[in-house]
PDB file of C-alpha atoms and ligand atoms in Angstrom:
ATOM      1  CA  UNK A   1     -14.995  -7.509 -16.602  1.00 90.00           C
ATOM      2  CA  UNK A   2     -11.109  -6.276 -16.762  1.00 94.00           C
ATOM      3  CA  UNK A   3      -9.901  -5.050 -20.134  1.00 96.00           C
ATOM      4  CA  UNK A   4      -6.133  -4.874 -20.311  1.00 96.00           C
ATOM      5  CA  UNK A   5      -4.646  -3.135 -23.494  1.00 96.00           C
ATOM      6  CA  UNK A   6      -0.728  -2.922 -24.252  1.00 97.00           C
ATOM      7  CA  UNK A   7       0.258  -2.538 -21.009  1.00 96.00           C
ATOM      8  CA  UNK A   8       3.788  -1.343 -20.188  1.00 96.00           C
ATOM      9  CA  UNK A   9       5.798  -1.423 -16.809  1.00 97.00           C
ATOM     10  CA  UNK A  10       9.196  -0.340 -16.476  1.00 96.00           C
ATOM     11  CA  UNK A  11      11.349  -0.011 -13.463  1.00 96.00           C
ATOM     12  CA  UNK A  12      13.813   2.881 -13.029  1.00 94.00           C
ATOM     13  CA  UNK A  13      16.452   1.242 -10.729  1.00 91.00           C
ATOM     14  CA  UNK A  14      19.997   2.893 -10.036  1.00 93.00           C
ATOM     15  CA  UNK A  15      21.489  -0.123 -12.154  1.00 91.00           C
ATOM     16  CA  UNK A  16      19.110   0.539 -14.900  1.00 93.00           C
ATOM     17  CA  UNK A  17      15.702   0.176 -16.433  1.00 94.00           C
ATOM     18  CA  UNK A  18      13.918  -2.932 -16.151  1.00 94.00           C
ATOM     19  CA  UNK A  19      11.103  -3.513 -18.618  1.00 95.00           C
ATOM     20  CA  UNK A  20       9.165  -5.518 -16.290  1.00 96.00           C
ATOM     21  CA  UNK A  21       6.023  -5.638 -18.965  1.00 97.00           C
ATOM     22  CA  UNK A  22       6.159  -5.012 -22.502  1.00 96.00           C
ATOM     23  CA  UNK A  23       2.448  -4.792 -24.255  1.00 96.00           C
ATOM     24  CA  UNK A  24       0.280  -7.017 -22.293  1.00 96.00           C
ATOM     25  CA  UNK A  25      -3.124  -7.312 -23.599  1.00 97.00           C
ATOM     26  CA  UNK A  26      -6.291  -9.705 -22.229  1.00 96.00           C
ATOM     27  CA  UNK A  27      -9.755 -10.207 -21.277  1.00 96.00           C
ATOM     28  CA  UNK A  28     -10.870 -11.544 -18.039  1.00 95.00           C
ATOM     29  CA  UNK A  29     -14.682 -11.993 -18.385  1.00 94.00           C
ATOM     30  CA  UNK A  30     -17.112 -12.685 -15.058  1.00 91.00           C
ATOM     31  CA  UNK A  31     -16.396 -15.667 -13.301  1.00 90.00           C
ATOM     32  CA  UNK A  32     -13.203 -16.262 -15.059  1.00 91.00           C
ATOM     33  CA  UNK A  33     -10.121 -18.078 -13.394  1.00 91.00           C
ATOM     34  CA  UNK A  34      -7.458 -16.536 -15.133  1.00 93.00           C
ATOM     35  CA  UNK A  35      -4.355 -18.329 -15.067  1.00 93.00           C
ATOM     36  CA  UNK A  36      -0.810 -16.810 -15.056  1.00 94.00           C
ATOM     37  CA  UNK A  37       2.192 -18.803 -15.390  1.00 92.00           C
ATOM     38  CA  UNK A  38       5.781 -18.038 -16.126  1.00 88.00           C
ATOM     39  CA  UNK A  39       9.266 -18.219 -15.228  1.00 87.00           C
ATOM     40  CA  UNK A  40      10.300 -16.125 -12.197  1.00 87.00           C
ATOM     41  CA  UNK A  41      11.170 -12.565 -13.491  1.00 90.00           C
ATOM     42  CA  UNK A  42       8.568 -12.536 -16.127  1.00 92.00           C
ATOM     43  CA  UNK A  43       6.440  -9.934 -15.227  1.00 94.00           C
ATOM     44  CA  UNK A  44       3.165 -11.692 -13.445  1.00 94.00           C
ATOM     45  CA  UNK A  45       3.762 -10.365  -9.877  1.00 93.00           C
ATOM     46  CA  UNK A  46       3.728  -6.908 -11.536  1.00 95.00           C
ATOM     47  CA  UNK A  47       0.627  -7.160 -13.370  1.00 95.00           C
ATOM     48  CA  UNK A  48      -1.434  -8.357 -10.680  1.00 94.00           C
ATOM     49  CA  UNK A  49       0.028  -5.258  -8.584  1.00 93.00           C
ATOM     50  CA  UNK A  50      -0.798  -3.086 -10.982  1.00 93.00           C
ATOM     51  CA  UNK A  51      -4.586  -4.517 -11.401  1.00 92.00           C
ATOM     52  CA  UNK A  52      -4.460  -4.385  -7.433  1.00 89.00           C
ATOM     53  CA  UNK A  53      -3.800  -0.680  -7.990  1.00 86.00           C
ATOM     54  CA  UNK A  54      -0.309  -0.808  -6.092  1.00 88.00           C
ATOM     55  CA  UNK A  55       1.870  -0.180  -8.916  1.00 91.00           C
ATOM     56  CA  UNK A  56       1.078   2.465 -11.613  1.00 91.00           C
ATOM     57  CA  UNK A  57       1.630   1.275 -15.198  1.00 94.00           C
ATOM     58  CA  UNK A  58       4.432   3.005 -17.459  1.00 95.00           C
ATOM     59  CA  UNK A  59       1.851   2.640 -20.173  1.00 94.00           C
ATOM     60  CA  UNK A  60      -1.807   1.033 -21.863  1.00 95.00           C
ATOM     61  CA  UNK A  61      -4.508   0.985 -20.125  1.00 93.00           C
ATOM     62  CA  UNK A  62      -6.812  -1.794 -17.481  1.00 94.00           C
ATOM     63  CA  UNK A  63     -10.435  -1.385 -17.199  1.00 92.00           C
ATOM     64  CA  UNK A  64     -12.784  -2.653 -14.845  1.00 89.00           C
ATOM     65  CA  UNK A  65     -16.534  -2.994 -15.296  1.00 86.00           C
ATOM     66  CA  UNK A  66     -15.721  -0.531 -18.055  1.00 86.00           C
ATOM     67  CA  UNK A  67     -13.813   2.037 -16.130  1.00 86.00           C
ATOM     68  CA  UNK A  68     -10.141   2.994 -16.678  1.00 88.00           C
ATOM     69  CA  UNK A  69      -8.162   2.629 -13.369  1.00 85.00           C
ATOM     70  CA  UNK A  70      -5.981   5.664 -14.499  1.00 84.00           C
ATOM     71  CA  UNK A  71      -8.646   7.926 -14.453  1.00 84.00           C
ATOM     72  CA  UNK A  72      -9.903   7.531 -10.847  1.00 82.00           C
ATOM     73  CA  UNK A  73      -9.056   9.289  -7.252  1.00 84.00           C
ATOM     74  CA  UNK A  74      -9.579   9.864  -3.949  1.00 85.00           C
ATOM     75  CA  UNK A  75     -12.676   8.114  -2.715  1.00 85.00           C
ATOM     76  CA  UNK A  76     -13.571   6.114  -6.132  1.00 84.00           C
ATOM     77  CA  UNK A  77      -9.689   4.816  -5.841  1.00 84.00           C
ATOM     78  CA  UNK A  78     -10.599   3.838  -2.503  1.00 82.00           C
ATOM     79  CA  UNK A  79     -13.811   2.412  -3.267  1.00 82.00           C
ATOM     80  CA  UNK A  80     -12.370   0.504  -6.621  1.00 82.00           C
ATOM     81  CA  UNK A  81      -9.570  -0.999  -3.896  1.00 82.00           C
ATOM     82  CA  UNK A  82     -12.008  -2.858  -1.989  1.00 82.00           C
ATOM     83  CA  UNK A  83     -13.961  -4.414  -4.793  1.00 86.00           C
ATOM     84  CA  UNK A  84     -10.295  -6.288  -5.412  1.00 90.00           C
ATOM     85  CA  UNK A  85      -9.032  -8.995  -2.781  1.00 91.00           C
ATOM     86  CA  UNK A  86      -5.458  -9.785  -2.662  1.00 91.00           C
ATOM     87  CA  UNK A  87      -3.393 -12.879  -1.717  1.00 90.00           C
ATOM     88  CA  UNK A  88       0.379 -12.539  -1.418  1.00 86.00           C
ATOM     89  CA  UNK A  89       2.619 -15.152  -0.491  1.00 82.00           C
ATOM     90  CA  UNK A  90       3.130 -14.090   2.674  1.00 80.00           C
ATOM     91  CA  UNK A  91      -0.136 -13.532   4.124  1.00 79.00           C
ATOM     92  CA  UNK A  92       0.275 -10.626   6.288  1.00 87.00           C
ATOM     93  CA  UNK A  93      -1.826 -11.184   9.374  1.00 94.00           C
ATOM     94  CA  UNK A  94      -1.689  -9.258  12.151  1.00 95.00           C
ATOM     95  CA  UNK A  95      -0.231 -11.137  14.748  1.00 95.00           C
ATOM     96  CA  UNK A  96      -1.854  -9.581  18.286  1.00 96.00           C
ATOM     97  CA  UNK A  97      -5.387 -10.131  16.528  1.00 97.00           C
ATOM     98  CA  UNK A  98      -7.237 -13.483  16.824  1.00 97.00           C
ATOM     99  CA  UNK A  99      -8.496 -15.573  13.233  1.00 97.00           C
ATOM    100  CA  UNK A 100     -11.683 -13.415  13.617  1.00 97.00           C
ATOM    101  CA  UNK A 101     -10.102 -10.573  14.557  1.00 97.00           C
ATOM    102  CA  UNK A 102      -7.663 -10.303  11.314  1.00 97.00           C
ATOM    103  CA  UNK A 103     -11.345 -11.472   9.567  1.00 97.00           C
ATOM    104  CA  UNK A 104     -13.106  -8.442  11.398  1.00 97.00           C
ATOM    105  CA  UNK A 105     -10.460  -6.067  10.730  1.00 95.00           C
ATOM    106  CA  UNK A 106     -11.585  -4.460   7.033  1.00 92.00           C
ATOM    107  CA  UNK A 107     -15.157  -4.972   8.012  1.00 95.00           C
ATOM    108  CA  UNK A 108     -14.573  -3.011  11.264  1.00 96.00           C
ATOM    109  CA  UNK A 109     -12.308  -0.117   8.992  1.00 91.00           C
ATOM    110  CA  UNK A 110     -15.033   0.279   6.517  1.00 90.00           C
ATOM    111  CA  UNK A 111     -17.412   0.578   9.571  1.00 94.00           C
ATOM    112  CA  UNK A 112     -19.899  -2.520   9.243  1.00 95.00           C
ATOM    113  CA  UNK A 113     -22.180  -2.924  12.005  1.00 97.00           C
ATOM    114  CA  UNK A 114     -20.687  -5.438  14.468  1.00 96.00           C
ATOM    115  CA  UNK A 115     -23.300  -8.122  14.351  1.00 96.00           C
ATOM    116  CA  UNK A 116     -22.994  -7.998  10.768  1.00 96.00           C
ATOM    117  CA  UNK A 117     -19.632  -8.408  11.833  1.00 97.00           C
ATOM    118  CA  UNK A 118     -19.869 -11.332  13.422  1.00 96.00           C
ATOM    119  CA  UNK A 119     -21.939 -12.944  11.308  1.00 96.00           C
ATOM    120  CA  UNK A 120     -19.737 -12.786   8.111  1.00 96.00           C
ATOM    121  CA  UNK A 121     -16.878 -13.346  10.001  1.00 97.00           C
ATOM    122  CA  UNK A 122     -18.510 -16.859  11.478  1.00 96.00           C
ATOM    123  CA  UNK A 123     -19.432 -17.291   7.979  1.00 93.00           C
ATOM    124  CA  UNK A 124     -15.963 -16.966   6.418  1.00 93.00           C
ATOM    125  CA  UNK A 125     -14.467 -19.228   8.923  1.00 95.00           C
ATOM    126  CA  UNK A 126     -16.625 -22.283   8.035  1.00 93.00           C
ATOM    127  CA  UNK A 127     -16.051 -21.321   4.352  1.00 90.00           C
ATOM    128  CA  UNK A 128     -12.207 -21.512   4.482  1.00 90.00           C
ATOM    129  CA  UNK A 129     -12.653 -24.671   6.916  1.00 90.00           C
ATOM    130  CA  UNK A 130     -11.238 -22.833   9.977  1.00 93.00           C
ATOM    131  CA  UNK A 131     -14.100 -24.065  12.595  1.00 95.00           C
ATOM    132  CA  UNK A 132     -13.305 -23.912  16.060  1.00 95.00           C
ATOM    133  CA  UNK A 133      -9.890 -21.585  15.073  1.00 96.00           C
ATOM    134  CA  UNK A 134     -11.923 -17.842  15.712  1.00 97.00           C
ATOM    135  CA  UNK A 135      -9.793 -17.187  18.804  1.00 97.00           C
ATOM    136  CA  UNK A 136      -6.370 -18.468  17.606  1.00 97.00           C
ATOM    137  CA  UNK A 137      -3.606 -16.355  16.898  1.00 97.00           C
ATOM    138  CA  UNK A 138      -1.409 -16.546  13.799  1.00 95.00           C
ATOM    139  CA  UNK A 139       1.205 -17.808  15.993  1.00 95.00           C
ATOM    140  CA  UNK A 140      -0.616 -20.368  16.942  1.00 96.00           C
ATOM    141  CA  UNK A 141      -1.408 -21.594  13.045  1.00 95.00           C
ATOM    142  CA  UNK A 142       0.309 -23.260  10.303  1.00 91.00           C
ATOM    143  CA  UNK A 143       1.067 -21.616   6.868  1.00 89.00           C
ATOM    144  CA  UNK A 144      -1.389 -23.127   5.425  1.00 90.00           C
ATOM    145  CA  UNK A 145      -4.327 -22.599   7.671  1.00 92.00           C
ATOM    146  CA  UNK A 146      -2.909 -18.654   8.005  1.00 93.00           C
ATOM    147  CA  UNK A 147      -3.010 -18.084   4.341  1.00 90.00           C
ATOM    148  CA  UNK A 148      -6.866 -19.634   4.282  1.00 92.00           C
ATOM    149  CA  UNK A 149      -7.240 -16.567   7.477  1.00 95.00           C
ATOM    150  CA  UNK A 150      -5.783 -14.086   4.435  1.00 93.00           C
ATOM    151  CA  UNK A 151      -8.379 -15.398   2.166  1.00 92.00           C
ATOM    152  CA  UNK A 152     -11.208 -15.187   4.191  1.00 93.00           C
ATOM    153  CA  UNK A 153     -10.361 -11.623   5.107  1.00 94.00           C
ATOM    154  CA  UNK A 154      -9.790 -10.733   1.259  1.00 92.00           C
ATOM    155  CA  UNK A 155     -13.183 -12.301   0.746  1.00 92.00           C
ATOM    156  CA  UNK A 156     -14.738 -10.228   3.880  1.00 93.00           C
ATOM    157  CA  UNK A 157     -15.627  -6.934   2.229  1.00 89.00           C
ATOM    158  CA  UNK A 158     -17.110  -9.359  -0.832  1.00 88.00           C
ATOM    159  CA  UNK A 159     -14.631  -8.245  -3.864  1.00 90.00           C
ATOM    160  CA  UNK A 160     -15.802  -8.521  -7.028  1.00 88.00           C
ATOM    161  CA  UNK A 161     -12.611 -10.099  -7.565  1.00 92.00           C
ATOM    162  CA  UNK A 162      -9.843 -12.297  -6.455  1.00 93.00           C
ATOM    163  CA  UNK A 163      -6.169 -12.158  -7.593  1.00 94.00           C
ATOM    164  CA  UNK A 164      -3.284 -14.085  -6.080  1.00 92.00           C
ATOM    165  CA  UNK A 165       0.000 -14.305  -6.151  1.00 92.00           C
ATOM    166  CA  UNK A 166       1.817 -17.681  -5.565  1.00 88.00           C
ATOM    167  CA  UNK A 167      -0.752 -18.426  -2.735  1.00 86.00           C
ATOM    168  CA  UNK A 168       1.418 -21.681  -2.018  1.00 84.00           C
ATOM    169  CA  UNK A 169       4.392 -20.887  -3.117  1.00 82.00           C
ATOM    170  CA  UNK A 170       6.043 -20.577   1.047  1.00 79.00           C
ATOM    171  CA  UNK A 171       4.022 -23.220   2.065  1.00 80.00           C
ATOM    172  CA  UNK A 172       5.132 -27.014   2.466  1.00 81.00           C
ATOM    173  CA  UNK A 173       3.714 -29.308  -0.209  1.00 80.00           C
ATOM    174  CA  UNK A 174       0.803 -31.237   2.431  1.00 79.00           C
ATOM    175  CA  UNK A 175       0.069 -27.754   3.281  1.00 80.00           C
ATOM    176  CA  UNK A 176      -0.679 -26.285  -0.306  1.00 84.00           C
ATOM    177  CA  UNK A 177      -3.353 -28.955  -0.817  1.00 85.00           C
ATOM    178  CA  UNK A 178      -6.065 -27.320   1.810  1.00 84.00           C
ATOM    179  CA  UNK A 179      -5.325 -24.085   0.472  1.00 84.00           C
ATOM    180  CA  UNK A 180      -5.974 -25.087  -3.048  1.00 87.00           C
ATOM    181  CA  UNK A 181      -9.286 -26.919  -1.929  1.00 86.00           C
ATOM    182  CA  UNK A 182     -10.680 -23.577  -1.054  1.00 86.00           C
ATOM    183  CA  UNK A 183      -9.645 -21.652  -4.432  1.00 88.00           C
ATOM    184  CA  UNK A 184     -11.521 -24.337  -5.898  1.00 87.00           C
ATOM    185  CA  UNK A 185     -14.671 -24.007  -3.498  1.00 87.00           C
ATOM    186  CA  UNK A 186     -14.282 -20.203  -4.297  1.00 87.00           C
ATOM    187  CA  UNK A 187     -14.256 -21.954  -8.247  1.00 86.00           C
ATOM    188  CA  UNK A 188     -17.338 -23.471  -7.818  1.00 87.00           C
ATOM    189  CA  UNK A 189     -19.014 -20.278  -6.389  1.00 85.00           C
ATOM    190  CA  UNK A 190     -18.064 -18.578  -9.685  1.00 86.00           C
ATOM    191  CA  UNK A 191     -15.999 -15.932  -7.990  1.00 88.00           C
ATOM    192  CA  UNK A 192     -13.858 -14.283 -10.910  1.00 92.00           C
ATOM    193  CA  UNK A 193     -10.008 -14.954  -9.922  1.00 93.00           C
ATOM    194  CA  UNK A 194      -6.521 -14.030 -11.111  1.00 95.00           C
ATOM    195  CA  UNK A 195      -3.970 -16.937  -9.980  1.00 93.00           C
ATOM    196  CA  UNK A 196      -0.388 -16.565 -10.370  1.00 93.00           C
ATOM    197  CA  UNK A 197       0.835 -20.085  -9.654  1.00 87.00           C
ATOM    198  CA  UNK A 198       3.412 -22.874 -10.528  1.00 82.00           C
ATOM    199  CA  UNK A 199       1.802 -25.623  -9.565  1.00 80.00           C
ATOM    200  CA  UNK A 200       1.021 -26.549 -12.983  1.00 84.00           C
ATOM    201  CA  UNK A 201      -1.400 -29.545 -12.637  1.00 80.00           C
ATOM    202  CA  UNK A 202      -3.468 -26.948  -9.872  1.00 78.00           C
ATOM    203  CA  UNK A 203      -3.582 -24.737 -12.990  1.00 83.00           C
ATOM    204  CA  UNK A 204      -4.906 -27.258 -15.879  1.00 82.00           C
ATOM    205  CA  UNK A 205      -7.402 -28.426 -13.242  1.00 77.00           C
TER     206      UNK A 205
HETATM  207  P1  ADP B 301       7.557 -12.501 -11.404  1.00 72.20           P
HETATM  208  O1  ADP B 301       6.425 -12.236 -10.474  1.00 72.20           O
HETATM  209  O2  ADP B 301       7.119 -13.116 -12.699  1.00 72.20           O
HETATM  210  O3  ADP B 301       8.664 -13.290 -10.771  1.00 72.20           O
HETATM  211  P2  ADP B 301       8.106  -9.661 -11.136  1.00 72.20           P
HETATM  212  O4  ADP B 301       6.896  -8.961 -11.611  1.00 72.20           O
HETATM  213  O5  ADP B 301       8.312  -9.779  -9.666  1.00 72.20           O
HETATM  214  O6  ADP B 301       8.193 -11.100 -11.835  1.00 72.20           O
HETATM  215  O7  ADP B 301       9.393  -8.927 -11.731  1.00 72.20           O
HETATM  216  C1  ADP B 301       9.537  -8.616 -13.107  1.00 72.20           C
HETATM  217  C2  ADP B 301      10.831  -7.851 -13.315  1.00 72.20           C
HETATM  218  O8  ADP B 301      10.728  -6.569 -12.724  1.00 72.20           O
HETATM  219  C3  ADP B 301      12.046  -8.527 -12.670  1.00 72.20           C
HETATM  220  O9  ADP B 301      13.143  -8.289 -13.501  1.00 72.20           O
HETATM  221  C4  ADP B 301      12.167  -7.799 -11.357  1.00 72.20           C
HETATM  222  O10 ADP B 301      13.506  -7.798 -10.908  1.00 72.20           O
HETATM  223  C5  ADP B 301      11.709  -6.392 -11.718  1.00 72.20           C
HETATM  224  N1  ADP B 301      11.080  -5.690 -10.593  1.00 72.20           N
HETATM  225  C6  ADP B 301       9.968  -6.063  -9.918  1.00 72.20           C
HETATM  226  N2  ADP B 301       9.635  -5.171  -8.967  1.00 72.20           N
HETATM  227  C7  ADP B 301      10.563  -4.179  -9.047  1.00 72.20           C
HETATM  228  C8  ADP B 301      10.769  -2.951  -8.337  1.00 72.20           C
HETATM  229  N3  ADP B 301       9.935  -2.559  -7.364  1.00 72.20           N
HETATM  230  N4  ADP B 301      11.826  -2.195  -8.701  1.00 72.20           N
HETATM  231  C9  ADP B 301      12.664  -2.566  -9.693  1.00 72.20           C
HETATM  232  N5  ADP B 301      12.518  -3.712 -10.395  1.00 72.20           N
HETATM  233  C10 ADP B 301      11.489  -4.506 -10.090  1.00 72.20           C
END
């Protein structure tokens, strides 16, 4: 499903260049979890931004479903973007919308009729086990049950798939555990996912 040949990243910083990825190669087939792990400054938050399509790659190549990424624009770029959900550390809600509302929000960009709406959005909640949460506001949440909000809203415009980045890493250690539980219902639906993580038992498992 992604191809990634001798891929090359370097930073041009006013201190320097920083080879952030020297000649990464893999295969991630269909319904793959694809673990990264490595020592802070190795490179993995960069290659999952530049298979998000936020960072450009100094060199090589990443293919998806047989398509170069370097060779697409405008609308296909856009189109490609949504068929890949992200998870960052920090989740990135907005914080005057409700659970549903943050859910809604792609759905309602890419202009999905609002009952559909609704429905996935109901549908979503259950999945990340957020019942009776619709009408809370991020405020209102822990870190744990907001990053499950940032999944479910990744997951709303049905990506083909996954990648995240330290999905745990800011939250406490009782919190990680519920968040963990639904990257391993997501598992068990055979959604294909890229995980940066150091919780190294999470990734043997
Ligand atoms: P990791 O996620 O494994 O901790 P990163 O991909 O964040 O590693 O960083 C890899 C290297 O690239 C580090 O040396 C980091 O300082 C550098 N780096 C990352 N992003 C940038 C940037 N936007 N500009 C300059 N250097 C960067």
């Amino acid at each position: 499903m992604i191809t990634i040949q001798n891929l090359t990243k370097t930073y041009h910083t006013k201190s320097g260049e920083v080879e952030a990825l020297r000649g990464i190669s893999a295969e991630i087939r269909d319904g793959d979890i694809f673990g990264i792990i490595g020592l802070s400054g190795a490179g993995k938050s960069t290659l999952l931004r530049c298979i998000a399509l936020l960072e450009t790659p100094t060199s090589g190549s990443i293919s998806i479903d047989g398509r170069d990424l370097s060779s697409l624009r405008g609308r296909q770029l856009t189109e490609h973007r949504r068929q890949i959900g992200v998870i960052f550390q920090g989740y990135n809600l907005l914080m005057q919308r409700t659970v549903s509302g943050n859910i809604a929000f792609p759905l309602e960009i890419a202009g999905v009729p609002k009952a559909e709406i609704r429905r996935r959005t109901e549908e979503l909640i259950h999945l990340v086990g957020l019942d009776g949460k619709a009408d809370a506001y991020p405020s209102q949440l822990s870190g744990g049950q907001c990053q499950r909000v940032a999944i479910a809203r990744a997951l709303a415009m049905r990506p083909e798939v996954m990648l995240f980045d330290e999905p745990t890493s800011a939250l406490d250690p009782e919190l990680t555990g519920e968040v963990l539980r639904v990257i391993r219902e997501l598992a068990e639906q055979r959604t294909t996912m890229i995980i940066v993580t150091h919780e190294m038992a999470f990734a043997r498992d």
